[in-house]
Amino acid sequence: MFRDSLARGKVLRILITGTPGVGKTVISKALAERLGYDYINLAELATQRNLIEGYDEERKSFIVNVNGLNKLLKEELKSRDNFIIDTHLVEAVPLEVIDLVVVLRAHPKLIRERLEKRNYPPIKVRENVEVEVLDYLLINSISRFGESRVFEVDTTGKSVEEVVSEIVEAMDNPKRRKKGFVNWIEQLEREGVLEEYLSA
Ligand SMILES: Nc1ncnc2c1ncn2[C@@H]1O[C@H](COP(=O)(O)OP(=O)(O)O)[C@@H](O)[C@H]1O
Ligand SMILES: [Mg+2]
């Protein structure tokens, strides 16, 4: 019954994006399981298909060949549906293979804690916290995929299951798809810690 209603809405190809550490991977996997969809992790795919074009020493991270990945996805996903793509590299995702984009959000403090726990270099932690504070993935997703396909879910204080349920409800009901309600700058100001997040 559940899947029928989704099929009617034709939400079959989903992109889950957001700042590193926001919960894309745990939530995408749980959502894929719940819906019976395929899970596609772009970082893993890039590695498997030799679409890595360098290494950033300072950030201790691999540099993905975004154009190469885009071409590969265009070809391989054009006749597929029922999948969930997990990535923060929205430019790697061809416009025409996606029906709905979910931008996950989390309080910058959570992003910082999680990335520090991952032992990311301080510069990479700082940059990604800033990415979250400045709504970078929301802005990028809207400019790439258009307003109507994009919505946000604030995961702060919610369990993975709660977030998954919220996404499923929003998939089924366009009225539940909200965006623009997250304002970390205002929130951090209320908490009296804004300085701490803006001063490098
Ligand atoms: N809603 C949540 N509640 C509790 N822990 C979470 C939640 N979402 C993510 N996490 C934890 O945060 C960390 C980062 O999540 P992950 O899915 O790897 O993020 P991303 O793929 O966006 O980098 C993981 O340890 C994960 O278990
Ligand atoms: Mg991940």
Short mmCIF file of C-alpha atoms and ligand atoms in Angstrom, two decimals:
data_model
loop_
_atom_site.label_atom_id
_atom_site.label_comp_id
_atom_site.label_asym_id
_atom_site.label_seq_id
_atom_site.Cartn_x
_atom_site.Cartn_y
_atom_site.Cartn_z
CA MET A 1 0.00 0.00 0.00
CA PHE A 2 2.79 2.21 1.03
CA ARG A 3 4.78 1.65 -2.13
CA ASP A 4 1.67 2.16 -4.29
CA SER A 5 1.16 5.61 -2.92
CA LEU A 6 4.78 6.45 -3.60
CA ALA A 7 4.53 5.18 -7.13
CA ARG A 8 1.53 7.44 -7.71
CA GLY A 9 3.63 10.39 -6.62
CA LYS A 10 6.45 9.13 -8.85
CA VAL A 11 9.09 9.78 -6.25
CA LEU A 12 11.42 7.03 -7.22
CA ARG A 13 14.83 8.60 -7.58
CA ILE A 14 16.07 10.38 -4.50
CA LEU A 15 19.18 12.37 -3.67
CA ILE A 16 20.08 12.67 0.01
CA THR A 17 22.58 15.44 0.56
CA GLY A 18 23.96 17.69 3.28
CA THR A 19 27.18 18.69 5.02
CA PRO A 20 29.63 15.87 5.83
CA GLY A 21 28.70 14.49 9.26
CA VAL A 22 25.03 15.40 8.95
CA GLY A 23 23.92 11.77 8.74
CA LYS A 24 23.53 11.15 5.00
CA THR A 25 24.91 7.64 5.06
CA VAL A 26 23.02 6.26 8.08
CA ILE A 27 19.78 7.88 6.99
CA SER A 28 20.07 6.95 3.30
CA LYS A 29 20.75 3.33 4.18
CA ALA A 30 17.83 3.18 6.61
CA LEU A 31 15.53 4.85 4.08
CA ALA A 32 16.67 2.51 1.28
CA GLU A 33 15.93 -0.44 3.52
CA ARG A 34 12.53 0.88 4.48
CA LEU A 35 11.50 1.54 0.86
CA GLY A 36 13.28 -1.42 -0.71
CA TYR A 37 15.34 0.97 -2.86
CA ASP A 38 18.96 0.63 -3.97
CA TYR A 39 21.54 2.60 -2.02
CA ILE A 40 24.26 4.37 -4.02
CA ASN A 41 27.18 6.02 -2.23
CA LEU A 42 28.99 8.36 -4.63
CA ALA A 43 32.28 8.41 -2.73
CA GLU A 44 32.43 4.61 -2.90
CA LEU A 45 31.39 4.56 -6.54
CA ALA A 46 34.09 7.10 -7.44
CA THR A 47 36.70 4.90 -5.78
CA GLN A 48 35.45 1.71 -7.42
CA ARG A 49 35.40 3.27 -10.88
CA ASN A 50 38.75 5.03 -10.68
CA LEU A 51 37.19 8.46 -10.63
CA ILE A 52 39.62 9.87 -8.10
CA GLU A 53 41.85 12.56 -9.54
CA GLY A 54 44.06 13.50 -6.65
CA TYR A 55 44.67 13.80 -2.95
CA ASP A 56 44.37 16.93 -0.83
CA GLU A 57 47.19 16.61 1.71
CA GLU A 58 46.00 19.46 3.88
CA ARG A 59 42.51 18.04 4.23
CA LYS A 60 43.56 14.41 4.05
CA SER A 61 40.91 13.69 1.47
CA PHE A 62 40.60 12.32 -2.02
CA ILE A 63 39.53 14.61 -4.84
CA VAL A 64 36.74 13.16 -6.92
CA ASN A 65 36.55 13.61 -10.69
CA VAL A 66 33.14 15.27 -10.56
CA ASN A 67 32.64 15.53 -14.33
CA GLY A 68 33.62 11.92 -14.83
CA LEU A 69 31.21 10.84 -12.13
CA ASN A 70 28.45 12.93 -13.67
CA LYS A 71 28.95 11.25 -17.06
CA LEU A 72 28.99 7.81 -15.50
CA LEU A 73 25.76 8.44 -13.59
CA LYS A 74 24.03 9.87 -16.65
CA GLU A 75 24.73 6.68 -18.50
CA GLU A 76 24.11 4.17 -15.73
CA LEU A 77 21.07 5.70 -14.09
CA LYS A 78 19.09 6.78 -17.13
CA SER A 79 17.06 3.58 -17.19
CA ARG A 80 16.98 2.88 -13.46
CA ASP A 81 14.69 4.00 -10.67
CA ASN A 82 14.00 3.21 -7.03
CA PHE A 83 17.37 4.37 -5.82
CA ILE A 84 18.82 6.69 -3.23
CA ILE A 85 22.03 8.57 -3.92
CA ASP A 86 24.14 9.61 -0.93
CA THR A 87 26.53 12.49 -1.59
CA HIS A 88 27.50 16.05 -0.75
CA LEU A 89 28.80 16.47 -4.32
CA VAL A 90 25.58 17.69 -5.88
CA GLU A 91 27.39 18.79 -9.04
CA ALA A 92 28.21 15.15 -9.71
CA VAL A 93 24.52 14.25 -9.91
CA PRO A 94 22.85 14.71 -13.32
CA LEU A 95 19.73 16.84 -13.10
CA GLU A 96 17.60 14.44 -15.13
CA VAL A 97 18.10 11.36 -12.96
CA ILE A 98 16.61 12.84 -9.76
CA ASP A 99 12.98 13.39 -8.71
CA LEU A 100 13.46 14.63 -5.18
CA VAL A 101 16.33 16.11 -3.19
CA VAL A 102 16.44 15.89 0.60
CA VAL A 103 18.87 18.28 2.29
CA LEU A 104 19.62 17.02 5.78
CA ARG A 105 20.52 19.60 8.39
CA ALA A 106 22.05 19.32 11.85
CA HIS A 107 23.09 21.84 14.46
CA PRO A 108 26.67 22.99 13.66
CA LYS A 109 27.77 21.76 17.07
CA LEU A 110 26.81 18.21 16.07
CA ILE A 111 28.66 18.54 12.77
CA ARG A 112 31.76 19.69 14.62
CA GLU A 113 31.60 16.91 17.22
CA ARG A 114 31.08 14.21 14.60
CA LEU A 115 33.88 15.39 12.31
CA GLU A 116 36.30 15.76 15.21
CA LYS A 117 35.43 12.22 16.22
CA ARG A 118 36.33 11.17 12.66
CA ASN A 119 39.74 12.80 13.19
CA TYR A 120 39.30 15.21 10.32
CA PRO A 121 42.07 17.85 10.19
CA PRO A 122 40.99 21.07 11.98
CA ILE A 123 40.76 23.00 8.69
CA LYS A 124 38.35 20.43 7.29
CA VAL A 125 36.22 20.51 10.44
CA ARG A 126 36.09 24.32 10.29
CA GLU A 127 35.21 24.44 6.62
CA ASN A 128 32.44 21.91 6.95
CA VAL A 129 30.95 23.58 10.02
CA GLU A 130 30.87 26.75 7.93
CA VAL A 131 29.23 24.86 5.07
CA GLU A 132 26.42 23.93 7.47
CA VAL A 133 26.11 27.40 9.05
CA LEU A 134 25.88 29.05 5.62
CA ASP A 135 23.22 26.70 4.13
CA TYR A 136 25.65 25.76 1.41
CA LEU A 137 24.06 22.44 0.37
CA LEU A 138 20.55 23.92 0.38
CA ILE A 139 21.59 26.80 -1.88
CA ASN A 140 23.58 24.49 -4.14
CA SER A 141 20.75 21.98 -4.40
CA ILE A 142 18.15 24.60 -5.24
CA SER A 143 20.32 26.24 -7.85
CA ARG A 144 21.04 22.88 -9.44
CA PHE A 145 17.71 21.02 -9.14
CA GLY A 146 15.22 23.87 -8.77
CA GLU A 147 12.97 24.92 -5.86
CA SER A 148 10.22 22.39 -6.45
CA ARG A 149 12.36 19.28 -6.10
CA VAL A 150 14.17 20.27 -2.90
CA PHE A 151 13.19 20.11 0.76
CA GLU A 152 15.00 20.12 4.10
CA VAL A 153 14.82 17.99 7.23
CA ASP A 154 16.38 19.18 10.47
CA THR A 155 17.73 16.03 12.12
CA THR A 156 18.84 17.74 15.33
CA GLY A 157 17.64 15.78 18.35
CA LYS A 158 15.87 13.18 16.20
CA SER A 159 16.63 9.49 15.91
CA VAL A 160 17.48 7.96 12.54
CA GLU A 161 14.06 6.31 12.48
CA GLU A 162 12.31 9.60 13.17
CA VAL A 163 14.18 11.28 10.33
CA VAL A 164 13.38 8.40 7.96
CA SER A 165 9.68 8.65 8.83
CA GLU A 166 9.72 12.38 8.24
CA ILE A 167 11.26 11.89 4.81
CA VAL A 168 8.74 9.20 3.88
CA GLU A 169 5.83 11.44 4.90
CA ALA A 170 7.25 14.30 2.86
CA MET A 171 7.75 12.03 -0.15
CA ASP A 172 4.11 11.11 0.01
CA ASN A 173 2.76 14.56 0.73
CA PRO A 174 4.21 17.58 -1.08
CA LYS A 175 2.69 19.91 1.53
CA ARG A 176 5.07 18.49 4.09
CA ARG A 177 8.12 19.45 2.05
CA LYS A 178 9.52 22.52 3.75
CA LYS A 179 12.65 24.53 3.27
CA GLY A 180 14.24 27.73 4.42
CA PHE A 181 13.23 27.26 8.06
CA VAL A 182 16.73 26.42 9.28
CA ASN A 183 18.67 29.46 10.47
CA TRP A 184 21.81 28.45 12.34
CA ILE A 185 23.14 32.00 12.51
CA GLU A 186 20.07 33.10 14.44
CA GLN A 187 20.18 29.97 16.57
CA LEU A 188 23.88 30.37 17.41
CA GLU A 189 23.30 34.02 18.21
CA ARG A 190 20.50 33.05 20.63
CA GLU A 191 22.87 30.60 22.24
CA GLY A 192 25.52 33.34 22.49
CA VAL A 193 28.11 31.31 20.58
CA LEU A 194 28.01 32.82 17.11
CA GLU A 195 31.54 34.30 17.41
CA GLU A 196 32.91 30.89 18.09
CA TYR A 197 31.50 29.61 14.81
CA LEU A 198 32.47 32.49 12.60
CA SER A 199 35.96 33.31 13.81
CA ALA A 200 38.40 31.00 12.04
N1 LIG B 1 19.89 11.30 13.73
C1 LIG B 1 21.03 10.83 14.27
N2 LIG B 1 21.07 10.51 15.57
C2 LIG B 1 22.22 10.07 16.12
N3 LIG B 1 23.39 9.89 15.48
C3 LIG B 1 23.41 10.18 14.17
C4 LIG B 1 22.24 10.67 13.50
N4 LIG B 1 22.57 10.88 12.22
C5 LIG B 1 23.87 10.55 12.10
N5 LIG B 1 24.38 10.13 13.27
C6 LIG B 1 25.79 9.73 13.52
O1 LIG B 1 26.62 10.78 13.04
C7 LIG B 1 27.77 10.24 12.40
C8 LIG B 1 27.84 10.77 10.98
O2 LIG B 1 26.80 10.18 10.20
P1 LIG B 1 27.02 9.77 8.68
O3 LIG B 1 25.78 9.09 8.22
O4 LIG B 1 28.30 9.05 8.51
O5 LIG B 1 27.13 11.24 8.02
P2 LIG B 1 27.51 11.65 6.51
O6 LIG B 1 27.34 10.43 5.67
O7 LIG B 1 26.57 12.75 6.19
O8 LIG B 1 28.93 12.14 6.58
C9 LIG B 1 27.65 8.73 12.49
O9 LIG B 1 28.38 8.28 13.59
C10 LIG B 1 26.18 8.50 12.70
O10 LIG B 1 25.90 7.33 13.38
MG MG B 2 28.71 9.41 4.44
#
